[in-house]
Amino acid sequence: MGLTKAEDGEEADLCIVNTCTVTDSADSASRHEIRSLLKGHPNAKIAVTGCMAESAPDSILSIDPRIQIVPNAKKEELIQEIFPDENEFPEFKIEAFEGHTRAFVKVQDGCNSFCTYCIIPYVRGRSRSRQISEVVNEVEGLVAKGFKEVVITGINVGDFDGAGRLSDLVRAVDQVKGLQRLRISSIDPDEVDEDLANAVLNGRTTVPSMHIVLQSGSNTILKRMNRKYTRQIFIESVEKMKERNPDFTVTTDIIVGFPGETEIDHAETLDLIKTIQFAKVHMFPYSVRKRTRAALYPNKVSPIVMKQRKQELMRVAEQASFQLREKFLGRTMEVLLENDEKEGMIAGLTPNFLRVSIPKGHWKANDLVQVKLIENRPDGFLGLV
Ligand code: SF4
């Protein structure tokens, strides 16, 4: 449409903000971004879309009259919404991921699960999936552009139902010529069934690593979160995968300080972290989301206790992932280098999601290299080619 990307320091005519509302701090970050764009681009139109635009449109509109809200449901017609008088529009698709060597392919949106803390089903609607053939086409296009690794993403990919299940999708994408690595972004433990395990463990490009969402190690808390599994199911799902491939690793998400979380519940989460030895844990302090059931739950955990528990969980998670890495020390593994350079080093990930830094030399992002893991450091391996 004749528009080009504004360079740093250049004033834009149009700014698009894709907001998130999954936690209170996501709301603050979205608001901050909108305000800073308004200030830095005094003549620009500011289009705001995404989940915060869906959950709190009035509070966003009250920031400035230059703001236009585009609801989530209209996000793919965003350009038409902003330029209603135009007749011809470019196709809406993502072809490049600036700064990323991994390409993210969204295969599903929405969720039917209604976990009691989560706002997503309210702002994204019910689950719907793309067709497998459409996803395969997109992956072929990304591989032709030079991407070696593709990550299948969605709000709840375990719900995928696009003329086949998630396992069928994984098998179909795995066949794409030239693709080197295939990852699933995140999944719930009860969704890792035999069929999906086979698709992941027997694939040509599928990596021996999954992000399996835990949220809490306490069955009492999992039940009150309306999660559909227990800590035993979580442990069994992971152990089954590890038995079939000892290199298999798991990353996870944990919510700290869910209402009513006691010291015993917290200790159960700590214990599970030690048992599983996650390659990485993402920790989120519980954040009250209006309209969700947990917002009405009593016995909220105080911010001080939440902070203490988060620090303890982080410390234990780091020790556990260090211990996990010890098992791989001395091995030679394939590393896909990323745009992650500092002090003469460049870093990347093994197929099973272990971070490795090597001397930069002539290596660059998106190179696949065989690396000997020579030292286990708190932030990952030091390796040599
Ligand atoms: S499954 Fe995930 S997206 Fe769906 S309600 Fe639960 S936490 Fe939210």
mmCIF file of C-alpha atoms and ligand atoms in Angstrom:
data_model
loop_
_atom_site.group_PDB
_atom_site.id
_atom_site.type_symbol
_atom_site.label_atom_id
_atom_site.label_comp_id
_atom_site.label_asym_id
_atom_site.label_seq_id
_atom_site.Cartn_x
_atom_site.Cartn_y
_atom_site.Cartn_z
ATOM 1 C CA MET A 1 0.000 0.000 0.000
ATOM 2 C CA GLY A 2 3.039 2.224 -0.343
ATOM 3 C CA LEU A 3 3.811 2.225 3.372
ATOM 4 C CA THR A 4 7.316 1.382 4.530
ATOM 5 C CA LYS A 5 8.635 0.563 7.983
ATOM 6 C CA ALA A 6 9.657 3.670 9.938
ATOM 7 C CA GLU A 7 13.290 3.542 11.017
ATOM 8 C CA ASP A 8 14.379 4.258 14.592
ATOM 9 C CA GLY A 9 13.986 7.968 15.314
ATOM 10 C CA GLU A 10 11.774 8.516 12.252
ATOM 11 C CA GLU A 11 8.192 9.678 12.812
ATOM 12 C CA ALA A 12 5.575 7.143 11.719
ATOM 13 C CA ASP A 13 2.135 7.776 10.138
ATOM 14 C CA LEU A 14 0.692 4.634 11.657
ATOM 15 C CA CYS A 15 1.601 2.592 14.726
ATOM 16 C CA ILE A 16 0.041 -0.805 15.449
ATOM 17 C CA VAL A 17 0.112 -2.136 19.002
ATOM 18 C CA ASN A 18 -0.732 -5.800 19.543
ATOM 19 C CA THR A 19 -1.598 -5.958 23.251
ATOM 20 C CA CYS A 20 -1.525 -8.791 25.773
ATOM 21 C CA THR A 21 -3.675 -9.030 28.918
ATOM 22 C CA VAL A 22 -2.606 -12.362 30.371
ATOM 23 C CA THR A 23 -1.293 -10.706 33.557
ATOM 24 C CA ASP A 24 -1.454 -7.320 35.223
ATOM 25 C CA SER A 25 2.112 -6.576 34.138
ATOM 26 C CA ALA A 26 1.172 -7.382 30.507
ATOM 27 C CA ASP A 27 -1.573 -4.728 30.789
ATOM 28 C CA SER A 28 0.939 -2.197 32.166
ATOM 29 C CA ALA A 29 3.439 -2.986 29.401
ATOM 30 C CA SER A 30 0.716 -2.534 26.760
ATOM 31 C CA ARG A 31 -0.364 0.813 28.237
ATOM 32 C CA HIS A 32 3.244 1.943 28.474
ATOM 33 C CA GLU A 33 3.876 1.078 24.815
ATOM 34 C CA ILE A 34 0.778 2.963 23.657
ATOM 35 C CA ARG A 35 1.754 6.073 25.661
ATOM 36 C CA SER A 36 5.307 6.041 24.419
ATOM 37 C CA LEU A 37 4.188 5.720 20.769
ATOM 38 C CA LEU A 38 1.714 8.591 21.225
ATOM 39 C CA LYS A 39 4.546 10.726 22.544
ATOM 40 C CA GLY A 40 7.166 9.686 19.996
ATOM 41 C CA HIS A 41 4.831 9.907 16.964
ATOM 42 C CA PRO A 42 2.658 12.988 17.574
ATOM 43 C CA ASN A 43 0.922 12.836 14.170
ATOM 44 C CA ALA A 44 0.449 9.098 13.868
ATOM 45 C CA LYS A 45 -2.740 7.137 14.033
ATOM 46 C CA ILE A 46 -2.399 4.464 16.770
ATOM 47 C CA ALA A 47 -4.243 1.205 16.069
ATOM 48 C CA VAL A 48 -4.567 -0.999 19.142
ATOM 49 C CA THR A 49 -5.561 -4.641 18.845
ATOM 50 C CA GLY A 50 -5.013 -7.889 20.773
ATOM 51 C CA CYS A 51 -6.389 -9.183 24.044
ATOM 52 C CA MET A 52 -6.221 -6.022 26.164
ATOM 53 C CA ALA A 53 -8.049 -4.138 23.398
ATOM 54 C CA GLU A 54 -10.708 -6.832 23.756
ATOM 55 C CA SER A 55 -10.922 -6.865 27.571
ATOM 56 C CA ALA A 56 -10.576 -3.141 28.323
ATOM 57 C CA PRO A 57 -11.330 -1.104 25.155
ATOM 58 C CA ASP A 58 -12.760 1.878 27.057
ATOM 59 C CA SER A 59 -9.753 2.267 29.290
ATOM 60 C CA ILE A 60 -7.493 2.259 26.195
ATOM 61 C CA LEU A 61 -9.674 4.715 24.251
ATOM 62 C CA SER A 62 -9.614 7.095 27.211
ATOM 63 C CA ILE A 63 -5.828 7.466 26.833
ATOM 64 C CA ASP A 64 -6.042 9.560 23.622
ATOM 65 C CA PRO A 65 -8.512 10.311 20.779
ATOM 66 C CA ARG A 66 -5.886 9.280 18.201
ATOM 67 C CA ILE A 67 -6.376 5.639 19.222
ATOM 68 C CA GLN A 68 -8.449 3.256 17.108
ATOM 69 C CA ILE A 69 -9.407 -0.116 18.592
ATOM 70 C CA VAL A 70 -9.401 -3.174 16.322
ATOM 71 C CA PRO A 71 -11.066 -6.111 18.129
ATOM 72 C CA ASN A 72 -9.359 -9.512 18.152
ATOM 73 C CA ALA A 73 -12.019 -10.946 15.839
ATOM 74 C CA LYS A 74 -11.087 -8.342 13.198
ATOM 75 C CA LYS A 75 -7.336 -8.658 13.629
ATOM 76 C CA GLU A 76 -6.826 -10.369 10.284
ATOM 77 C CA GLU A 77 -8.721 -7.524 8.591
ATOM 78 C CA LEU A 78 -6.702 -4.975 10.528
ATOM 79 C CA ILE A 79 -5.566 -3.114 7.405
ATOM 80 C CA GLN A 80 -9.157 -2.911 6.077
ATOM 81 C CA GLU A 81 -10.289 -1.583 9.470
ATOM 82 C CA ILE A 82 -7.628 1.127 9.462
ATOM 83 C CA PHE A 83 -8.098 2.127 5.801
ATOM 84 C CA PRO A 84 -11.840 1.606 5.156
ATOM 85 C CA ASP A 85 -11.765 3.751 1.984
ATOM 86 C CA GLU A 86 -9.154 1.634 0.170
ATOM 87 C CA ASN A 87 -10.150 -1.127 -2.232
ATOM 88 C CA GLU A 88 -7.044 -3.251 -2.578
ATOM 89 C CA PHE A 89 -5.235 -4.831 0.318
ATOM 90 C CA PRO A 90 -2.092 -6.924 0.616
ATOM 91 C CA GLU A 91 -2.468 -10.508 1.829
ATOM 92 C CA PHE A 92 -2.267 -10.782 5.611
ATOM 93 C CA LYS A 93 0.505 -13.215 6.434
ATOM 94 C CA ILE A 94 3.748 -13.437 8.368
ATOM 95 C CA GLU A 95 6.753 -14.207 6.216
ATOM 96 C CA ALA A 96 9.685 -13.285 8.423
ATOM 97 C CA PHE A 97 10.492 -13.175 12.126
ATOM 98 C CA GLU A 98 12.891 -10.334 12.728
ATOM 99 C CA GLY A 99 15.549 -11.250 15.260
ATOM 100 C CA HIS A 100 14.425 -14.891 15.414
ATOM 101 C CA THR A 101 15.980 -17.929 13.802
ATOM 102 C CA ARG A 102 12.893 -19.950 14.718
ATOM 103 C CA ALA A 103 9.680 -19.451 12.724
ATOM 104 C CA PHE A 104 6.423 -19.562 14.669
ATOM 105 C CA VAL A 105 3.404 -21.005 12.896
ATOM 106 C CA LYS A 106 0.044 -20.423 14.518
ATOM 107 C CA VAL A 107 -2.182 -23.436 13.970
ATOM 108 C CA GLN A 108 -5.001 -22.774 16.428
ATOM 109 C CA ASP A 109 -6.624 -19.940 18.357
ATOM 110 C CA GLY A 110 -9.014 -19.697 21.306
ATOM 111 C CA CYS A 111 -9.627 -22.074 24.202
ATOM 112 C CA ASN A 112 -12.523 -24.014 25.751
ATOM 113 C CA SER A 113 -10.794 -24.936 28.992
ATOM 114 C CA PHE A 114 -11.666 -22.067 31.361
ATOM 115 C CA CYS A 115 -8.876 -22.512 33.872
ATOM 116 C CA THR A 116 -10.054 -20.456 36.817
ATOM 117 C CA TYR A 117 -7.200 -17.910 36.678
ATOM 118 C CA CYS A 118 -7.235 -17.348 32.920
ATOM 119 C CA ILE A 119 -8.779 -14.534 30.888
ATOM 120 C CA ILE A 120 -7.925 -16.064 27.507
ATOM 121 C CA PRO A 121 -11.212 -17.878 26.733
ATOM 122 C CA TYR A 122 -13.005 -14.543 27.294
ATOM 123 C CA VAL A 123 -10.772 -12.527 24.951
ATOM 124 C CA ARG A 124 -9.927 -15.137 22.298
ATOM 125 C CA GLY A 125 -13.205 -17.037 22.112
ATOM 126 C CA ARG A 126 -13.670 -20.775 21.570
ATOM 127 C CA SER A 127 -11.061 -23.060 20.035
ATOM 128 C CA ARG A 128 -10.715 -23.124 16.256
ATOM 129 C CA SER A 129 -7.995 -24.645 14.086
ATOM 130 C CA ARG A 130 -6.413 -24.149 10.682
ATOM 131 C CA GLN A 131 -6.419 -26.972 8.155
ATOM 132 C CA ILE A 132 -3.360 -29.235 8.102
ATOM 133 C CA SER A 133 -2.753 -28.587 4.368
ATOM 134 C CA GLU A 134 -2.742 -24.817 4.954
ATOM 135 C CA VAL A 135 -0.182 -25.161 7.771
ATOM 136 C CA VAL A 136 2.013 -27.423 5.626
ATOM 137 C CA ASN A 137 1.953 -24.796 2.829
ATOM 138 C CA GLU A 138 3.022 -22.106 5.259
ATOM 139 C CA VAL A 139 5.875 -24.233 6.598
ATOM 140 C CA GLU A 140 7.049 -24.982 3.038
ATOM 141 C CA GLY A 141 7.162 -21.231 2.402
ATOM 142 C CA LEU A 142 9.164 -20.598 5.574
ATOM 143 C CA VAL A 143 11.655 -23.368 4.779
ATOM 144 C CA ALA A 144 12.090 -21.914 1.268
ATOM 145 C CA LYS A 145 12.960 -18.608 2.965
ATOM 146 C CA GLY A 146 15.756 -20.324 4.907
ATOM 147 C CA PHE A 147 14.129 -21.140 8.261
ATOM 148 C CA LYS A 148 15.515 -24.384 9.671
ATOM 149 C CA GLU A 149 13.312 -24.593 12.740
ATOM 150 C CA VAL A 150 9.540 -24.226 12.978
ATOM 151 C CA VAL A 151 7.540 -23.952 16.194
ATOM 152 C CA ILE A 152 3.879 -24.957 16.092
ATOM 153 C CA THR A 153 2.001 -22.482 18.267
ATOM 154 C CA GLY A 154 -1.529 -21.767 19.375
ATOM 155 C CA ILE A 155 -3.431 -20.829 22.482
ATOM 156 C CA ASN A 156 -4.117 -24.470 23.321
ATOM 157 C CA VAL A 157 -2.503 -26.610 20.607
ATOM 158 C CA GLY A 158 -3.657 -29.813 22.312
ATOM 159 C CA ASP A 159 -7.160 -28.835 21.139
ATOM 160 C CA PHE A 160 -6.032 -28.803 17.486
ATOM 161 C CA ASP A 161 -8.705 -30.191 15.207
ATOM 162 C CA GLY A 162 -8.041 -29.157 11.604
ATOM 163 C CA ALA A 163 -9.024 -32.200 9.517
ATOM 164 C CA GLY A 164 -6.869 -34.286 11.857
ATOM 165 C CA ARG A 165 -5.470 -34.152 15.380
ATOM 166 C CA LEU A 166 -2.255 -32.530 16.588
ATOM 167 C CA SER A 167 -0.357 -35.804 16.077
ATOM 168 C CA ASP A 168 -1.522 -35.853 12.400
ATOM 169 C CA LEU A 169 -0.389 -32.260 11.992
ATOM 170 C CA VAL A 170 3.030 -33.051 13.507
ATOM 171 C CA ARG A 171 3.456 -36.032 11.143
ATOM 172 C CA ALA A 172 2.442 -33.930 8.121
ATOM 173 C CA VAL A 173 4.782 -31.013 8.924
ATOM 174 C CA ASP A 174 7.580 -33.463 9.729
ATOM 175 C CA GLN A 175 7.501 -34.510 6.047
ATOM 176 C CA VAL A 176 8.241 -31.009 4.731
ATOM 177 C CA LYS A 177 11.422 -31.242 2.665
ATOM 178 C CA GLY A 178 14.321 -29.172 3.971
ATOM 179 C CA LEU A 179 12.832 -28.650 7.451
ATOM 180 C CA GLN A 180 15.412 -29.490 10.110
ATOM 181 C CA ARG A 181 13.684 -28.992 13.434
ATOM 182 C CA LEU A 182 10.064 -29.085 14.518
ATOM 183 C CA ARG A 183 8.895 -28.038 17.981
ATOM 184 C CA ILE A 184 5.490 -27.776 19.648
ATOM 185 C CA SER A 185 5.282 -24.519 21.601
ATOM 186 C CA SER A 186 3.385 -25.706 24.657
ATOM 187 C CA ILE A 187 0.974 -28.426 25.694
ATOM 188 C CA ASP A 188 -0.868 -29.693 28.771
ATOM 189 C CA PRO A 189 0.291 -33.046 30.259
ATOM 190 C CA ASP A 190 -3.068 -34.768 29.763
ATOM 191 C CA GLU A 191 -2.802 -34.023 26.039
ATOM 192 C CA VAL A 192 0.478 -35.915 25.585
ATOM 193 C CA ASP A 193 -1.160 -39.215 24.620
ATOM 194 C CA GLU A 194 0.430 -42.291 23.009
ATOM 195 C CA ASP A 195 -0.257 -41.054 19.482
ATOM 196 C CA LEU A 196 1.333 -37.634 20.042
ATOM 197 C CA ALA A 197 4.267 -39.226 21.911
ATOM 198 C CA ASN A 198 4.856 -41.511 18.894
ATOM 199 C CA ALA A 199 4.638 -38.602 16.449
ATOM 200 C CA VAL A 200 7.159 -36.573 18.474
ATOM 201 C CA LEU A 201 9.565 -39.380 19.368
ATOM 202 C CA ASN A 202 9.584 -41.069 15.954
ATOM 203 C CA GLY A 203 9.636 -37.977 13.740
ATOM 204 C CA ARG A 204 12.443 -37.041 11.377
ATOM 205 C CA THR A 205 12.633 -33.400 12.477
ATOM 206 C CA THR A 206 10.716 -33.415 15.778
ATOM 207 C CA VAL A 207 12.992 -32.468 18.667
ATOM 208 C CA PRO A 208 13.271 -34.506 21.898
ATOM 209 C CA SER A 209 11.900 -31.700 24.044
ATOM 210 C CA MET A 210 8.474 -30.326 24.930
ATOM 211 C CA HIS A 211 7.073 -27.416 26.873
ATOM 212 C CA ILE A 212 4.558 -29.199 29.108
ATOM 213 C CA VAL A 213 2.608 -26.790 31.285
ATOM 214 C CA LEU A 214 2.626 -27.619 35.002
ATOM 215 C CA GLN A 215 1.296 -24.463 36.795
ATOM 216 C CA SER A 216 1.481 -26.132 40.234
ATOM 217 C CA GLY A 217 2.849 -29.301 41.813
ATOM 218 C CA SER A 218 -0.055 -29.483 44.265
ATOM 219 C CA ASN A 219 -3.160 -31.495 43.382
ATOM 220 C CA THR A 220 -5.302 -29.242 45.592
ATOM 221 C CA ILE A 221 -4.211 -26.166 43.667
ATOM 222 C CA LEU A 222 -4.454 -27.884 40.251
ATOM 223 C CA LYS A 223 -8.060 -28.799 41.060
ATOM 224 C CA ARG A 224 -8.899 -25.252 42.112
ATOM 225 C CA MET A 225 -7.252 -23.997 38.920
ATOM 226 C CA ASN A 226 -9.585 -26.354 36.966
ATOM 227 C CA ARG A 227 -6.583 -27.994 35.349
ATOM 228 C CA LYS A 228 -7.387 -31.444 33.983
ATOM 229 C CA TYR A 229 -4.444 -33.451 35.394
ATOM 230 C CA THR A 230 -2.743 -34.313 38.656
ATOM 231 C CA ARG A 231 0.937 -34.170 39.622
ATOM 232 C CA GLN A 232 1.053 -37.965 39.125
ATOM 233 C CA ILE A 233 -0.237 -37.641 35.545
ATOM 234 C CA PHE A 234 2.364 -34.945 34.911
ATOM 235 C CA ILE A 235 5.209 -37.116 36.231
ATOM 236 C CA GLU A 236 3.987 -40.166 34.276
ATOM 237 C CA SER A 237 3.705 -38.197 31.000
ATOM 238 C CA VAL A 238 7.284 -36.946 31.345
ATOM 239 C CA GLU A 239 8.738 -40.252 32.520
ATOM 240 C CA LYS A 240 7.190 -42.133 29.611
ATOM 241 C CA MET A 241 8.906 -39.769 27.180
ATOM 242 C CA LYS A 242 12.244 -39.942 29.018
ATOM 243 C CA GLU A 243 12.166 -43.746 29.090
ATOM 244 C CA ARG A 244 11.770 -43.835 25.313
ATOM 245 C CA ASN A 245 14.419 -41.176 24.701
ATOM 246 C CA PRO A 246 16.855 -40.407 27.556
ATOM 247 C CA ASP A 247 17.776 -37.102 25.838
ATOM 248 C CA PHE A 248 14.175 -35.905 26.171
ATOM 249 C CA THR A 249 13.851 -32.699 28.208
ATOM 250 C CA VAL A 250 10.929 -30.608 29.416
ATOM 251 C CA THR A 251 10.400 -26.905 29.979
ATOM 252 C CA THR A 252 7.380 -25.563 31.835
ATOM 253 C CA ASP A 253 5.306 -22.688 33.250
ATOM 254 C CA ILE A 254 4.463 -22.278 36.930
ATOM 255 C CA ILE A 255 2.049 -19.862 38.571
ATOM 256 C CA VAL A 256 3.327 -18.747 41.976
ATOM 257 C CA GLY A 257 0.947 -17.771 44.770
ATOM 258 C CA PHE A 258 -2.419 -18.911 43.379
ATOM 259 C CA PRO A 259 -5.177 -17.994 45.913
ATOM 260 C CA GLY A 260 -5.111 -20.370 48.863
ATOM 261 C CA GLU A 261 -1.612 -21.724 48.045
ATOM 262 C CA THR A 262 -0.145 -22.915 51.360
ATOM 263 C CA GLU A 263 3.452 -23.669 52.320
ATOM 264 C CA ILE A 264 2.629 -27.353 51.772
ATOM 265 C CA ASP A 265 1.362 -26.685 48.223
ATOM 266 C CA HIS A 266 4.459 -24.598 47.538
ATOM 267 C CA ALA A 267 6.709 -27.404 48.884
ATOM 268 C CA GLU A 268 4.996 -29.853 46.520
ATOM 269 C CA THR A 269 5.851 -27.624 43.553
ATOM 270 C CA LEU A 270 9.471 -27.386 44.742
ATOM 271 C CA ASP A 271 9.600 -31.165 45.076
ATOM 272 C CA LEU A 272 8.248 -31.688 41.572
ATOM 273 C CA ILE A 273 10.832 -29.313 40.108
ATOM 274 C CA LYS A 274 13.571 -31.405 41.754
ATOM 275 C CA THR A 275 12.014 -34.644 40.477
ATOM 276 C CA ILE A 276 11.537 -33.576 36.853
ATOM 277 C CA GLN A 277 14.657 -31.377 36.429
ATOM 278 C CA PHE A 278 13.172 -29.016 33.868
ATOM 279 C CA ALA A 279 15.524 -27.557 31.262
ATOM 280 C CA LYS A 280 13.851 -24.194 31.951
ATOM 281 C CA VAL A 281 10.976 -22.913 34.101
ATOM 282 C CA HIS A 282 8.955 -19.765 33.374
ATOM 283 C CA MET A 283 7.574 -18.394 36.624
ATOM 284 C CA PHE A 284 4.508 -16.126 36.766
ATOM 285 C CA PRO A 285 3.265 -14.564 40.003
ATOM 286 C CA TYR A 286 -0.521 -15.060 40.143
ATOM 287 C CA SER A 287 -2.286 -12.021 38.725
ATOM 288 C CA VAL A 288 -5.980 -11.295 39.368
ATOM 289 C CA ARG A 289 -7.922 -11.151 36.076
ATOM 290 C CA LYS A 290 -11.407 -9.670 36.339
ATOM 291 C CA ARG A 291 -14.252 -11.972 35.173
ATOM 292 C CA THR A 292 -12.330 -15.144 36.062
ATOM 293 C CA ARG A 293 -13.473 -17.447 38.881
ATOM 294 C CA ALA A 294 -10.194 -17.248 40.788
ATOM 295 C CA ALA A 295 -10.598 -13.458 41.056
ATOM 296 C CA LEU A 296 -13.362 -14.224 43.578
ATOM 297 C CA TYR A 297 -11.395 -16.861 45.507
ATOM 298 C CA PRO A 298 -10.528 -15.985 49.111
ATOM 299 C CA ASN A 299 -7.112 -16.361 50.775
ATOM 300 C CA LYS A 300 -5.088 -14.362 48.304
ATOM 301 C CA VAL A 301 -1.347 -14.802 48.851
ATOM 302 C CA SER A 302 0.401 -11.573 49.853
ATOM 303 C CA PRO A 303 2.852 -9.999 47.348
ATOM 304 C CA ILE A 304 5.722 -10.453 49.836
ATOM 305 C CA VAL A 305 5.088 -14.183 50.225
ATOM 306 C CA MET A 306 4.624 -14.492 46.460
ATOM 307 C CA LYS A 307 7.985 -12.833 45.886
ATOM 308 C CA GLN A 308 9.733 -15.092 48.425
ATOM 309 C CA ARG A 309 8.199 -18.222 46.891
ATOM 310 C CA LYS A 310 9.106 -17.101 43.398
ATOM 311 C CA GLN A 311 12.732 -16.557 44.414
ATOM 312 C CA GLU A 312 12.888 -19.959 46.073
ATOM 313 C CA LEU A 313 11.318 -21.664 43.054
ATOM 314 C CA MET A 314 13.753 -19.917 40.716
ATOM 315 C CA ARG A 315 16.740 -20.943 42.795
ATOM 316 C CA VAL A 316 15.632 -24.584 42.965
ATOM 317 C CA ALA A 317 14.723 -24.609 39.244
ATOM 318 C CA GLU A 318 18.172 -23.283 38.322
ATOM 319 C CA GLN A 319 19.915 -25.911 40.468
ATOM 320 C CA ALA A 320 17.746 -28.667 38.986
ATOM 321 C CA SER A 321 18.415 -27.581 35.393
ATOM 322 C CA PHE A 322 22.154 -27.399 36.176
ATOM 323 C CA GLN A 323 21.962 -31.013 37.390
ATOM 324 C CA LEU A 324 20.057 -32.001 34.268
ATOM 325 C CA ARG A 325 22.801 -30.498 32.088
ATOM 326 C CA GLU A 326 25.519 -32.429 33.962
ATOM 327 C CA LYS A 327 24.258 -35.577 32.193
ATOM 328 C CA PHE A 328 25.093 -34.080 28.801
ATOM 329 C CA LEU A 329 28.535 -32.679 29.657
ATOM 330 C CA GLY A 330 31.228 -34.007 27.308
ATOM 331 C CA ARG A 331 28.717 -34.925 24.575
ATOM 332 C CA THR A 332 28.864 -33.513 21.045
ATOM 333 C CA MET A 333 25.453 -32.145 20.068
ATOM 334 C CA GLU A 334 23.970 -30.173 17.209
ATOM 335 C CA VAL A 335 23.360 -26.492 18.026
ATOM 336 C CA LEU A 336 21.216 -24.092 16.005
ATOM 337 C CA LEU A 337 22.825 -20.694 16.553
ATOM 338 C CA GLU A 338 20.589 -17.709 17.314
ATOM 339 C CA ASN A 339 20.859 -13.925 17.191
ATOM 340 C CA ASP A 340 22.402 -14.082 20.620
ATOM 341 C CA GLU A 341 25.914 -12.640 20.628
ATOM 342 C CA LYS A 342 27.949 -11.073 23.385
ATOM 343 C CA GLU A 343 31.592 -10.648 24.320
ATOM 344 C CA GLY A 344 32.915 -12.626 21.362
ATOM 345 C CA MET A 345 30.499 -15.532 21.915
ATOM 346 C CA ILE A 346 27.396 -16.676 20.024
ATOM 347 C CA ALA A 347 24.710 -18.889 21.596
ATOM 348 C CA GLY A 348 22.104 -21.324 20.373
ATOM 349 C CA LEU A 349 20.100 -24.360 21.396
ATOM 350 C CA THR A 350 20.537 -28.101 21.144
ATOM 351 C CA PRO A 351 17.499 -30.021 19.814
ATOM 352 C CA ASN A 352 16.537 -30.749 23.441
ATOM 353 C CA PHE A 353 16.561 -27.061 24.352
ATOM 354 C CA LEU A 354 19.875 -26.718 26.179
ATOM 355 C CA ARG A 355 21.594 -23.366 25.724
ATOM 356 C CA VAL A 356 25.186 -23.494 24.433
ATOM 357 C CA SER A 357 27.625 -20.607 23.851
ATOM 358 C CA ILE A 358 30.589 -21.003 21.515
ATOM 359 C CA PRO A 359 33.374 -18.614 20.481
ATOM 360 C CA LYS A 360 31.890 -16.496 17.681
ATOM 361 C CA GLY A 361 34.629 -17.112 15.067
ATOM 362 C CA HIS A 362 32.995 -17.026 11.640
ATOM 363 C CA TRP A 363 29.707 -18.522 12.916
ATOM 364 C CA LYS A 364 26.430 -16.671 12.524
ATOM 365 C CA ALA A 365 22.773 -17.004 13.489
ATOM 366 C CA ASN A 366 20.911 -19.867 11.759
ATOM 367 C CA ASP A 367 24.097 -21.968 11.343
ATOM 368 C CA LEU A 368 23.751 -25.582 12.512
ATOM 369 C CA VAL A 369 26.976 -26.743 14.135
ATOM 370 C CA GLN A 370 28.208 -29.826 15.947
ATOM 371 C CA VAL A 371 29.477 -28.654 19.319
ATOM 372 C CA LYS A 372 31.335 -30.425 22.114
ATOM 373 C CA LEU A 373 29.850 -29.417 25.491
ATOM 374 C CA ILE A 374 32.941 -28.740 27.579
ATOM 375 C CA GLU A 375 31.728 -26.758 30.600
ATOM 376 C CA ASN A 376 28.419 -26.562 32.460
ATOM 377 C CA ARG A 377 27.867 -22.975 33.619
ATOM 378 C CA PRO A 378 24.928 -21.497 35.556
ATOM 379 C CA ASP A 379 23.503 -19.998 32.349
ATOM 380 C CA GLY A 380 24.137 -22.997 30.063
ATOM 381 C CA PHE A 381 27.007 -24.805 28.384
ATOM 382 C CA LEU A 382 30.270 -23.528 27.057
ATOM 383 C CA GLY A 383 30.976 -25.470 23.879
ATOM 384 C CA LEU A 384 33.678 -25.876 21.257
ATOM 385 C CA VAL A 385 33.210 -26.711 17.571
HETATM 386 S S1 SF4 B 1 -5.826 -24.076 28.802
HETATM 387 FE FE1 SF4 B 1 -4.416 -22.311 28.759
HETATM 388 S S2 SF4 B 1 -5.463 -20.730 27.534
HETATM 389 FE FE2 SF4 B 1 -7.016 -22.257 28.083
HETATM 390 S S3 SF4 B 1 -7.969 -21.427 29.937
HETATM 391 FE FE3 SF4 B 1 -6.323 -22.813 30.614
HETATM 392 S S4 SF4 B 1 -4.503 -21.501 30.851
HETATM 393 FE FE4 SF4 B 1 -6.023 -20.319 29.659
#
